[in-house]
């Protein structure tokens, strides 16, 4: 088992906040990304932070977004879509989304949403 699995989400979260804030983003955007990926609401995220829930338990309780399989690309030299371990893949999904947020990618793209005009709405 990887050591990262036992790491509390509360230890990772401030690192994510610092990363995105250095690039001009705000923690509310990080929370939006976490909500989108995990299905947790703000209260649940706060509870996991306060209770120091391990990443393993955090993702075990999450309802992964059905669009999460659209997260692709390289993180730490590994393609996220090719990671075999489901838990490690979920952790890397979050890492990838945070990286995209920090790089200034528009939120609609970070969250794998299509613009309204591209959905074929009439």
Coordinates of C-alpha atoms in Angstrom, one line a residue:
X1 CA 0.0 0.0 0.0
X2 CA 1.3 3.4 -0.9
X3 CA 2.0 5.8 2.0
X4 CA -0.1 8.5 0.3
X5 CA -3.3 6.4 0.9
X6 CA -2.9 6.9 4.7
X7 CA -2.2 10.6 4.3
X8 CA -5.0 12.8 5.7
X9 CA -6.9 14.9 3.1
X10 CA -6.3 17.8 5.6
X11 CA -2.6 17.5 4.9
X12 CA -3.0 17.7 1.2
X13 CA -5.7 20.4 1.0
X14 CA -3.5 23.4 2.2
X15 CA -0.8 22.4 -0.3
X16 CA -3.4 22.5 -3.1
X17 CA -4.7 25.9 -1.8
X18 CA -1.1 27.3 -1.7
X19 CA -0.5 26.0 -5.3
X20 CA -3.5 27.6 -6.8
X21 CA -3.3 30.9 -4.9
X22 CA 0.3 31.4 -6.1
X23 CA -1.2 31.3 -9.6
X24 CA -4.0 33.8 -8.8
X25 CA -6.8 31.3 -8.2
X26 CA -8.9 31.2 -5.0
X27 CA -9.8 28.4 -2.6
X28 CA -13.5 28.6 -3.6
X29 CA -12.4 27.3 -7.0
X30 CA -10.5 24.4 -5.4
X31 CA -13.6 23.6 -3.4
X32 CA -15.7 23.5 -6.6
X33 CA -13.2 21.1 -8.1
X34 CA -13.3 18.8 -5.0
X35 CA -17.2 18.9 -5.0
X36 CA -17.3 18.1 -8.7
X37 CA -14.9 15.1 -8.5
X38 CA -16.2 13.6 -5.2
X39 CA -19.8 14.6 -4.9
X40 CA -19.2 16.0 -1.4
X41 CA -20.9 19.2 -0.4
X42 CA -19.0 22.0 1.5
X43 CA -20.1 20.6 4.9
X44 CA -18.8 17.1 4.1
X45 CA -15.5 18.6 2.8
X46 CA -15.1 20.6 6.1
X47 CA -15.9 17.5 8.1
X48 CA -13.3 15.4 6.3
X49 CA -10.7 18.2 6.9
X50 CA -11.6 18.4 10.6
X51 CA -11.6 14.7 11.1
X52 CA -8.4 14.3 9.1
X53 CA -9.9 11.6 6.9
X54 CA -7.2 9.5 5.1
X55 CA -7.2 9.8 1.3
X56 CA -8.2 6.1 1.2
X57 CA -11.3 6.7 3.3
X58 CA -12.0 10.1 1.6
X59 CA -12.2 8.5 -1.8
X60 CA -14.0 5.4 -0.5
X61 CA -16.8 7.6 0.7
X62 CA -16.8 9.8 -2.4
X63 CA -19.3 9.4 -5.3
X64 CA -16.9 9.9 -8.1
X65 CA -18.3 12.1 -10.9
X66 CA -19.3 10.0 -13.9
X67 CA -17.3 12.4 -16.1
X68 CA -14.1 11.7 -14.2
X69 CA -13.0 9.2 -16.9
X70 CA -12.6 12.3 -19.1
X71 CA -9.7 13.4 -17.0
X72 CA -6.6 12.6 -19.1
X73 CA -3.0 13.7 -19.2
X74 CA 0.3 13.3 -17.4
X75 CA 0.8 13.8 -13.7
X76 CA 4.2 13.0 -12.1
X77 CA 5.3 11.4 -15.4
X78 CA 2.4 9.0 -15.5
X79 CA -0.8 9.1 -17.7
X80 CA -3.7 9.3 -15.3
X81 CA -5.9 7.2 -17.6
X82 CA -3.4 4.3 -17.4
X83 CA -3.1 4.1 -13.7
X84 CA -4.2 0.6 -12.6
X85 CA -4.9 1.1 -8.9
X86 CA -8.4 2.7 -8.6
X87 CA -7.5 4.7 -5.5
X88 CA -4.2 6.0 -6.9
X89 CA -6.1 7.0 -10.0
X90 CA -8.6 9.0 -8.0
X91 CA -5.9 10.7 -6.1
X92 CA -4.1 11.6 -9.4
X93 CA -7.4 12.8 -10.9
X94 CA -7.6 15.4 -8.1
X95 CA -3.9 16.2 -8.6
X96 CA -4.5 16.7 -12.3
X97 CA -7.5 18.9 -11.8
X98 CA -5.6 21.1 -9.3
X99 CA -2.7 21.4 -11.8
X100 CA -5.1 22.5 -14.5
X101 CA -6.7 25.0 -12.2
X102 CA -3.2 26.4 -11.2
X103 CA -2.3 26.7 -14.9
X104 CA -5.2 29.0 -15.4
X105 CA -7.4 26.6 -17.4
X106 CA -11.0 27.9 -17.5
X107 CA -13.2 26.2 -14.9
X108 CA -15.6 24.9 -17.6
X109 CA -12.7 22.9 -19.1
X110 CA -11.3 21.8 -15.7
X111 CA -14.7 20.3 -14.9
X112 CA -15.0 18.7 -18.3
X113 CA -18.2 20.6 -19.1
X114 CA -19.3 21.5 -22.6
X115 CA -20.2 25.1 -23.3
X116 CA -24.0 25.5 -23.6
X117 CA -23.8 26.3 -27.3
X118 CA -21.9 23.1 -28.0
X119 CA -24.5 20.8 -26.4
X120 CA -26.9 21.1 -29.2
X121 CA -29.5 22.9 -27.2
X122 CA -32.2 24.6 -29.4

